[in-house]
CSV table of C-alpha atoms and ligand atoms in Angstrom, one decimal:
chain,number,residue,atom,x,y,z
A,1,MET,CA,9.8,25.8,-9.1
A,2,ASP,CA,11.3,22.3,-8.5
A,3,ALA,CA,8.9,20.0,-10.4
A,4,THR,CA,9.9,16.9,-8.4
A,5,SER,CA,8.5,18.5,-5.2
A,6,ASP,CA,5.0,18.7,-6.8
A,7,PRO,CA,2.8,15.9,-5.7
A,8,MET,CA,2.6,13.2,-8.4
A,9,ILE,CA,-1.2,13.2,-8.1
A,10,ARG,CA,-3.3,16.1,-7.1
A,11,LEU,CA,-7.1,16.1,-6.9
A,12,SER,CA,-8.8,19.5,-6.5
A,13,GLY,CA,-12.5,19.8,-5.7
A,14,VAL,CA,-13.1,16.4,-7.4
A,15,GLY,CA,-16.7,15.2,-7.3
A,16,LYS,CA,-18.7,12.4,-8.9
A,17,THR,CA,-22.4,12.4,-9.1
A,18,TYR,CA,-23.7,9.3,-11.0
A,19,ASP,CA,-26.6,9.6,-13.5
A,20,ASP,CA,-29.1,8.3,-10.9
A,21,GLY,CA,-28.2,11.2,-8.6
A,22,THR,CA,-26.0,9.2,-6.3
A,23,VAL,CA,-23.2,11.4,-4.9
A,24,ALA,CA,-20.3,9.0,-4.8
A,25,VAL,CA,-17.5,11.6,-4.2
A,26,HIS,CA,-17.8,15.0,-2.7
A,27,GLU,CA,-15.5,18.0,-3.3
A,28,LEU,CA,-12.3,16.0,-2.8
A,29,ASP,CA,-8.9,17.6,-2.3
A,30,LEU,CA,-6.1,15.1,-2.0
A,31,GLU,CA,-2.4,15.1,-2.8
A,32,VAL,CA,-0.2,12.1,-3.2
A,33,PRO,CA,3.6,12.9,-3.0
A,34,ARG,CA,5.9,11.1,-5.4
A,35,GLY,CA,7.1,7.6,-4.3
A,36,GLU,CA,4.6,7.4,-1.4
A,37,VAL,CA,1.7,5.1,-0.6
A,38,MET,CA,-1.7,6.7,0.0
A,39,CYS,CA,-4.3,4.4,1.4
A,40,LEU,CA,-8.0,5.3,0.9
A,41,VAL,CA,-9.9,3.6,3.6
A,42,GLY,CA,-13.5,3.7,4.7
A,43,PRO,CA,-16.8,1.6,4.8
A,44,SER,CA,-18.2,0.1,1.8
A,45,GLY,CA,-19.9,2.6,-0.6
A,46,CYS,CA,-18.1,5.7,0.5
A,47,GLY,CA,-16.5,6.4,-2.9
A,48,LYS,CA,-13.1,4.9,-2.8
A,49,SER,CA,-13.2,2.9,-6.0
A,50,THR,CA,-14.9,5.8,-7.8
A,51,THR,CA,-12.0,8.0,-6.7
A,52,LEU,CA,-9.5,5.6,-8.0
A,53,LYS,CA,-11.2,5.1,-11.3
A,54,MET,CA,-11.3,8.9,-11.8
A,55,ILE,CA,-7.5,9.0,-11.6
A,56,ASN,CA,-7.2,6.7,-14.6
A,57,ARG,CA,-10.4,8.0,-16.4
A,58,LEU,CA,-12.3,4.8,-16.2
A,59,ILE,CA,-14.8,7.2,-14.7
A,60,GLU,CA,-15.0,10.9,-15.5
A,61,PRO,CA,-15.5,13.3,-12.6
A,62,THR,CA,-18.5,15.7,-12.6
A,63,THR,CA,-16.5,18.5,-10.9
A,64,GLY,CA,-12.9,19.3,-10.2
A,65,ARG,CA,-9.5,18.7,-11.7
A,66,ILE,CA,-7.1,15.8,-11.5
A,67,LEU,CA,-3.4,16.5,-12.2
A,68,LEU,CA,-1.0,13.6,-12.8
A,69,ASP,CA,2.6,14.7,-12.7
A,70,GLY,CA,1.4,18.3,-13.3
A,71,ARG,CA,-0.8,17.4,-16.2
A,72,ASP,CA,-4.6,17.6,-16.4
A,73,VAL,CA,-5.6,13.9,-17.0
A,74,THR,CA,-8.4,15.1,-19.3
A,75,ASP,CA,-5.8,16.4,-21.7
A,76,VAL,CA,-4.4,12.9,-22.1
A,77,ASP,CA,-5.9,10.2,-24.3
A,78,PRO,CA,-7.5,7.7,-21.8
A,79,VAL,CA,-5.9,4.7,-23.5
A,80,THR,CA,-2.4,6.3,-23.4
A,81,LEU,CA,-3.1,7.5,-19.8
A,82,ARG,CA,-4.0,4.0,-18.6
A,83,ARG,CA,-0.8,2.4,-20.2
A,84,GLY,CA,1.2,4.7,-17.9
A,85,ILE,CA,-0.7,3.7,-14.8
A,86,GLY,CA,-0.6,0.2,-13.2
A,87,TYR,CA,-4.0,-0.9,-12.0
A,88,VAL,CA,-4.5,-3.9,-9.7
A,89,ILE,CA,-8.0,-5.0,-8.8
A,90,GLN,CA,-9.4,-7.6,-6.5
A,91,GLN,CA,-10.8,-9.9,-9.1
A,92,ILE,CA,-7.5,-9.6,-10.8
A,93,GLY,CA,-8.9,-9.8,-14.4
A,94,LEU,CA,-6.4,-12.3,-15.7
A,95,PHE,CA,-7.1,-13.7,-19.1
A,96,PRO,CA,-8.0,-17.3,-18.3
A,97,HIS,CA,-6.9,-18.8,-21.6
A,98,HIS,CA,-3.6,-17.0,-21.6
A,99,THR,CA,-0.5,-18.2,-19.8
A,100,VAL,CA,0.9,-16.4,-16.8
A,101,ALA,CA,3.7,-15.0,-18.8
A,102,THR,CA,1.4,-13.8,-21.6
A,103,ASN,CA,-0.8,-12.2,-19.0
A,104,VAL,CA,2.1,-10.4,-17.4
A,105,ALA,CA,3.2,-9.1,-20.7
A,106,THR,CA,-0.2,-7.9,-21.9
A,107,VAL,CA,0.8,-4.1,-21.8
A,108,LEU,CA,4.2,-4.8,-23.3
A,109,SER,CA,2.5,-6.5,-26.3
A,110,LEU,CA,0.2,-3.5,-26.7
A,111,LEU,CA,3.2,-1.2,-26.6
A,112,GLY,CA,4.8,-3.2,-29.4
A,113,THR,CA,7.6,-4.7,-27.4
A,114,PRO,CA,9.2,-7.6,-29.3
A,115,ARG,CA,8.1,-11.0,-28.1
A,116,ALA,CA,11.4,-12.3,-26.8
A,117,LYS,CA,12.0,-9.1,-24.9
A,118,ALA,CA,8.5,-9.2,-23.4
A,119,ARG,CA,9.0,-12.8,-22.3
A,120,GLU,CA,12.3,-11.8,-20.7
A,121,ARG,CA,10.6,-8.9,-18.8
A,122,ALA,CA,7.8,-11.2,-17.6
A,123,THR,CA,10.3,-13.6,-16.3
A,124,GLU,CA,12.0,-10.8,-14.4
A,125,LEU,CA,8.7,-9.7,-13.0
A,126,LEU,CA,7.6,-13.1,-11.8
A,127,ASP,CA,10.8,-13.3,-9.9
A,128,LEU,CA,10.3,-9.9,-8.4
A,129,VAL,CA,6.8,-10.9,-7.1
A,130,GLY,CA,8.1,-14.2,-5.7
A,131,LEU,CA,6.9,-16.6,-8.3
A,132,ASP,CA,9.5,-19.0,-9.7
A,133,PRO,CA,9.2,-18.3,-13.6
A,134,ASP,CA,10.4,-21.9,-14.4
A,135,LEU,CA,7.3,-23.3,-12.5
A,136,TYR,CA,4.7,-20.7,-13.2
A,137,ALA,CA,5.3,-18.8,-16.5
A,138,ASP,CA,3.6,-21.3,-18.6
A,139,ARG,CA,0.7,-22.2,-16.3
A,140,TYR,CA,-2.8,-20.8,-16.8
A,141,PRO,CA,-4.5,-18.7,-14.1
A,142,ALA,CA,-6.8,-21.6,-13.1
A,143,GLN,CA,-3.7,-23.6,-12.1
A,144,LEU,CA,-2.7,-21.0,-9.4
A,145,SER,CA,-3.9,-20.3,-5.8
A,146,GLY,CA,-5.6,-17.0,-5.1
A,147,GLY,CA,-2.5,-15.5,-3.6
A,148,GLN,CA,-0.4,-16.6,-6.6
A,149,ARG,CA,-2.9,-15.0,-9.0
A,150,GLN,CA,-2.8,-11.8,-7.0
A,151,ARG,CA,1.0,-11.8,-7.4
A,152,VAL,CA,0.6,-12.2,-11.2
A,153,GLY,CA,-1.8,-9.2,-11.2
A,154,VAL,CA,0.8,-7.1,-9.4
A,155,ALA,CA,3.5,-8.3,-11.9
A,156,ARG,CA,1.3,-7.4,-14.8
A,157,ALA,CA,0.6,-3.9,-13.4
A,158,LEU,CA,4.4,-3.3,-13.0
A,159,ALA,CA,5.2,-4.6,-16.6
A,160,ALA,CA,5.6,-1.3,-18.3
A,161,ASP,CA,7.3,0.2,-15.2
A,162,PRO,CA,4.6,2.9,-14.7
A,163,PRO,CA,5.5,5.5,-12.1
A,164,VAL,CA,1.9,5.2,-10.6
A,165,LEU,CA,0.1,2.2,-9.4
A,166,LEU,CA,-3.6,2.2,-8.4
A,167,MET,CA,-4.7,-0.8,-6.3
A,168,ASP,CA,-8.3,-1.5,-5.4
A,169,GLU,CA,-8.6,-4.0,-2.6
A,170,PRO,CA,-5.6,-5.9,-4.0
A,171,PHE,CA,-5.4,-8.4,-1.2
A,172,GLY,CA,-9.1,-8.6,-0.5
A,173,ALA,CA,-9.8,-12.1,-2.0
A,174,VAL,CA,-7.2,-14.2,-0.1
A,175,ASP,CA,-7.2,-15.7,3.4
A,176,PRO,CA,-5.6,-13.6,6.2
A,177,VAL,CA,-2.3,-15.5,6.3
A,178,VAL,CA,-1.7,-15.2,2.6
A,179,ARG,CA,-2.9,-11.5,2.9
A,180,GLY,CA,-0.3,-10.8,5.5
A,181,ARG,CA,2.4,-12.2,3.4
A,182,LEU,CA,1.3,-10.3,0.3
A,183,GLN,CA,1.2,-7.0,2.3
A,184,GLU,CA,4.8,-7.7,3.5
A,185,GLU,CA,6.0,-8.6,0.1
A,186,PHE,CA,4.4,-5.4,-1.4
A,187,ARG,CA,6.1,-3.3,1.3
A,188,ARG,CA,9.5,-4.8,0.5
A,189,LEU,CA,8.8,-4.2,-3.4
A,190,GLN,CA,7.8,-0.7,-2.8
A,191,GLN,CA,11.1,0.0,-0.9
A,192,GLU,CA,12.9,-1.0,-4.1
A,193,LEU,CA,10.6,0.5,-6.6
A,194,HIS,CA,9.3,3.8,-5.0
A,195,LYS,CA,6.2,3.9,-7.0
A,196,THR,CA,3.4,6.4,-6.3
A,197,VAL,CA,0.7,4.2,-5.0
A,198,VAL,CA,-3.0,4.8,-4.3
A,199,LEU,CA,-4.3,1.7,-2.4
A,200,VAL,CA,-8.0,1.3,-1.7
A,201,THR,CA,-9.0,-0.9,1.3
A,202,HIS,CA,-12.0,-1.2,3.7
A,203,ASP,CA,-9.5,-2.5,6.4
A,204,ILE,CA,-8.0,0.0,8.7
A,205,ASP,CA,-5.3,-2.4,9.8
A,206,GLU,CA,-4.3,-2.8,6.1
A,207,ALA,CA,-4.4,1.0,5.6
A,208,VAL,CA,-2.1,1.8,8.7
A,209,THR,CA,0.3,-1.1,7.7
A,210,MET,CA,0.7,-0.2,4.1
A,211,GLY,CA,0.2,3.6,3.9
A,212,ASP,CA,2.7,6.4,4.3
A,213,GLN,CA,-0.5,8.4,4.5
A,214,VAL,CA,-4.1,7.3,5.2
A,215,ALA,CA,-7.2,9.1,3.8
A,216,VAL,CA,-10.3,8.1,5.7
A,217,PHE,CA,-13.5,8.5,3.7
A,218,ALA,CA,-16.9,8.7,5.3
A,219,THR,CA,-20.3,7.8,3.8
A,220,GLY,CA,-21.3,10.2,1.1
A,221,GLY,CA,-17.9,10.5,-0.4
A,222,ARG,CA,-16.6,12.8,2.2
A,223,LEU,CA,-13.0,13.0,3.2
A,224,ALA,CA,-12.9,12.8,7.0
A,225,GLN,CA,-9.2,12.9,7.6
A,226,VAL,CA,-5.8,12.6,5.9
A,227,GLY,CA,-2.6,12.0,7.8
A,228,THR,CA,0.1,9.5,8.7
A,229,PRO,CA,-1.1,6.3,10.2
A,230,LEU,CA,0.1,7.5,13.6
A,231,GLU,CA,-1.8,10.7,13.3
A,232,VAL,CA,-5.0,9.0,12.2
A,233,VAL,CA,-4.9,6.5,14.9
A,234,ALA,CA,-3.7,8.9,17.6
A,235,ARG,CA,-5.7,12.0,16.8
A,236,PRO,CA,-8.9,11.1,14.9
A,237,ALA,CA,-10.3,14.3,13.4
A,238,ASP,CA,-13.9,13.4,14.5
A,239,ASP,CA,-16.1,10.8,15.9
A,240,PHE,CA,-16.6,9.1,12.7
A,241,VAL,CA,-12.8,8.5,12.3
A,242,ALA,CA,-12.5,7.5,16.0
A,243,ASP,CA,-15.2,5.0,15.6
A,244,PHE,CA,-13.7,3.7,12.4
A,245,VAL,CA,-10.3,3.4,13.8
A,246,GLY,CA,-12.0,1.3,16.4
A,247,SER,CA,-11.9,-0.2,19.8
A,248,THR,CA,-8.5,-2.0,19.6
A,249,THR,CA,-6.8,1.4,19.4
A,250,SER,CA,-4.2,0.7,22.1
A,251,LEU,CA,-2.9,-2.5,20.4
A,252,ARG,CA,-3.2,-0.9,17.0
A,253,ARG,CA,-0.8,1.7,18.5
A,254,LEU,CA,1.9,-0.9,18.6
A,255,ARG,CA,1.7,-1.1,14.9
A,256,VAL,CA,2.2,2.5,14.2
A,257,THR,CA,4.7,3.7,16.9
A,258,PRO,CA,8.2,3.5,15.9
A,259,VAL,CA,11.0,2.4,18.2
A,260,ALA,CA,12.9,5.7,19.1
A,261,ALA,CA,16.2,6.4,20.9
A,262,GLU,CA,14.3,7.6,24.0
A,263,HIS,CA,12.7,4.1,24.5
A,264,LEU,CA,16.1,2.4,24.7
A,265,GLU,CA,18.4,1.6,27.5
A,266,PRO,CA,22.1,1.8,27.2
A,267,LEU,CA,24.2,-1.2,26.1
A,268,ASP,CA,26.3,-1.1,29.3
A,269,ASP,CA,26.3,-4.7,30.4
A,270,VAL,CA,25.5,-6.3,27.1
A,271,ARG,CA,28.2,-7.2,24.5
A,272,THR,CA,26.7,-6.7,21.0
A,273,GLY,CA,28.0,-10.1,20.1
A,274,ASP,CA,25.5,-11.6,22.8
A,275,LEU,CA,22.5,-10.0,21.2
A,276,ALA,CA,20.5,-12.7,19.4
A,277,ALA,CA,17.4,-10.6,18.8
A,278,THR,CA,18.0,-7.3,16.9
A,279,VAL,CA,15.9,-4.8,15.0
A,280,ASP,CA,16.7,-1.5,13.4
A,281,LEU,CA,15.9,1.8,15.0
A,282,GLY,CA,12.6,3.0,13.5
A,283,VAL,CA,10.8,-0.4,13.1
A,284,THR,CA,7.4,-0.5,14.9
A,285,LEU,CA,6.9,-1.6,18.4
A,286,GLU,CA,4.9,-4.4,17.1
A,287,GLN,CA,7.9,-5.7,15.0
A,288,ALA,CA,10.2,-5.3,18.0
A,289,LEU,CA,7.9,-7.2,20.2
A,290,THR,CA,7.5,-10.0,17.6
A,291,VAL,CA,11.3,-10.4,17.4
A,292,LEU,CA,11.6,-10.3,21.2
A,293,LEU,CA,9.0,-13.1,21.7
A,294,GLY,CA,10.4,-15.1,18.7
A,295,HIS,CA,13.8,-15.3,20.3
A,296,ASP,CA,12.7,-15.9,23.7
A,297,GLU,CA,15.1,-13.1,24.8
A,298,GLN,CA,14.9,-10.5,27.6
A,299,VAL,CA,16.1,-7.6,25.3
A,300,VAL,CA,16.2,-6.7,21.7
A,301,GLY,CA,19.4,-5.0,20.4
A,302,VAL,CA,18.4,-1.9,18.4
A,303,ARG,CA,20.8,-1.2,15.4
A,304,GLN,CA,21.5,2.2,14.0
A,305,GLY,CA,23.6,2.2,11.0
A,306,SER,CA,26.5,-0.2,11.6
A,307,GLY,CA,26.4,0.1,15.4
A,308,PHE,CA,23.9,-0.2,18.2
A,309,ALA,CA,21.7,2.6,19.5
A,310,GLY,CA,20.9,0.5,22.7
A,311,VAL,CA,18.6,-2.2,23.8
A,312,LEU,CA,14.8,-2.3,24.1
A,313,THR,CA,13.4,-4.2,27.1
A,314,PRO,CA,9.6,-5.2,27.7
A,315,ASN,CA,9.6,-2.2,30.0
A,316,GLY,CA,10.8,0.1,27.3
A,317,ILE,CA,8.0,-1.3,24.9
A,318,HIS,CA,5.5,-0.6,27.7
A,319,ARG,CA,6.8,3.0,28.4
A,320,ALA,CA,6.8,3.7,24.7
A,321,LEU,CA,3.2,2.5,24.3
A,322,ARG,CA,2.0,4.5,27.3
A,323,ALA,CA,3.8,7.6,26.0
A,324,SER,CA,2.1,7.2,22.6
A,325,LEU,CA,-1.3,6.7,24.1
A,326,ALA,CA,-0.9,9.8,26.5
A,327,ASP,CA,0.1,11.9,23.4
A,328,ALA,CA,-3.2,11.3,22.0
A,329,SER,CA,-5.3,12.5,25.0
B,1,ADP,P1,-16.5,2.0,-2.4
B,1,ADP,O1,-15.5,1.6,-3.4
B,1,ADP,O2,-16.0,2.9,-1.3
B,1,ADP,O3,-17.2,0.8,-1.8
B,1,ADP,P2,-17.8,3.0,-4.8
B,1,ADP,O4,-16.9,4.1,-5.2
B,1,ADP,O5,-17.8,1.8,-5.5
B,1,ADP,O6,-17.6,2.8,-3.2
B,1,ADP,O7,-19.3,3.6,-4.8
B,1,ADP,C1,-19.7,4.9,-4.1
B,1,ADP,C2,-21.2,5.1,-4.2
B,1,ADP,O8,-21.6,5.2,-5.7
B,1,ADP,C3,-22.0,4.0,-3.8
B,1,ADP,O9,-23.2,4.4,-3.2
B,1,ADP,C4,-22.3,3.1,-5.0
B,1,ADP,O10,-23.6,2.4,-4.9
B,1,ADP,C5,-22.5,4.1,-6.0
B,1,ADP,N1,-22.1,3.8,-7.4
B,1,ADP,C6,-21.1,3.2,-7.8
B,1,ADP,N2,-21.1,2.9,-9.2
B,1,ADP,C7,-22.2,3.5,-9.6
B,1,ADP,C8,-22.8,3.6,-10.8
B,1,ADP,N3,-22.3,3.2,-12.0
B,1,ADP,N4,-24.1,4.2,-10.8
B,1,ADP,C9,-24.7,4.7,-9.8
B,1,ADP,N5,-24.2,4.6,-8.6
B,1,ADP,C10,-22.9,4.0,-8.4
B,2,MG,MG1,-14.8,-0.3,-3.9
């Protein structure tokens, strides 16, 4: 059997009942494929953080098994296990009296990486998350904005290049504008790094934007649905999911429906050199609409490889959205 086709993370019948009798997670089966982002989403108290912490053994499950890269996590020493898993939390947990560079290099120091090498890696990572090392490496956490601290948290989690990242409301503590930017940067980063990511959020918009798959949790630690963002938004498994996905469903559909060849019109009268506004085939309708409005144009050229697949008009966007909504009913 090809080991690389196995999921990176597999939870089988995982449950957690706290000592006071609270059932936080109930009989959870979940698989996260290698290199994909799985978003755990649901209302407060539905067991998302507990699930995440069972993967890196900050919390021990009461039932079930968790396999990481085919190995039962209870067979791995918890400290060793956690060094191989990046962990990003909302309150970041940076050491206030250590510089940014030292914070980023925390795990490297623990692993015995020589000081100069660790510093070099910290510099690289700050660059990677969009913080100029010349400006920020020697600052202290209190001298940064919330968004900058969150970037440092991500850089630190990536320091030892772990294959798996666990993120608990990673963008929760910043304002919506910064949040949007951090989400976009993380998506770009993930396209380069292909980590296996489990991301916890209570925000369905964040879940459908960030996830290759979305797992919707209901109260009582019950998994209500797992699927692609489009599946969850278009075909909620039950009333709970339908409710949670919410009343702005039609507009949310823009965000999860990709631009496909059938939505396009031929290039006939347009010379490609005349196309100011262009997107790639497969971007979402929302991205295409944003580009269209941003350029004050009548059409968006849709690239496919080195050529053009056609043009998308406002009518095309409308048709695509109607088709996507009709699919659901
Ligand atoms: P979420 O991250 O989805 O908001 P949590 O996983 O933190 O939810 O919590 C799930 C449930 O378990 C909640 O009812 C919470 O109050 C409870 N819980 C969390 N930690 C503990 C604990 N240490 N002892 C008892 N109950 C807990
Ligand atoms: Mg939580």
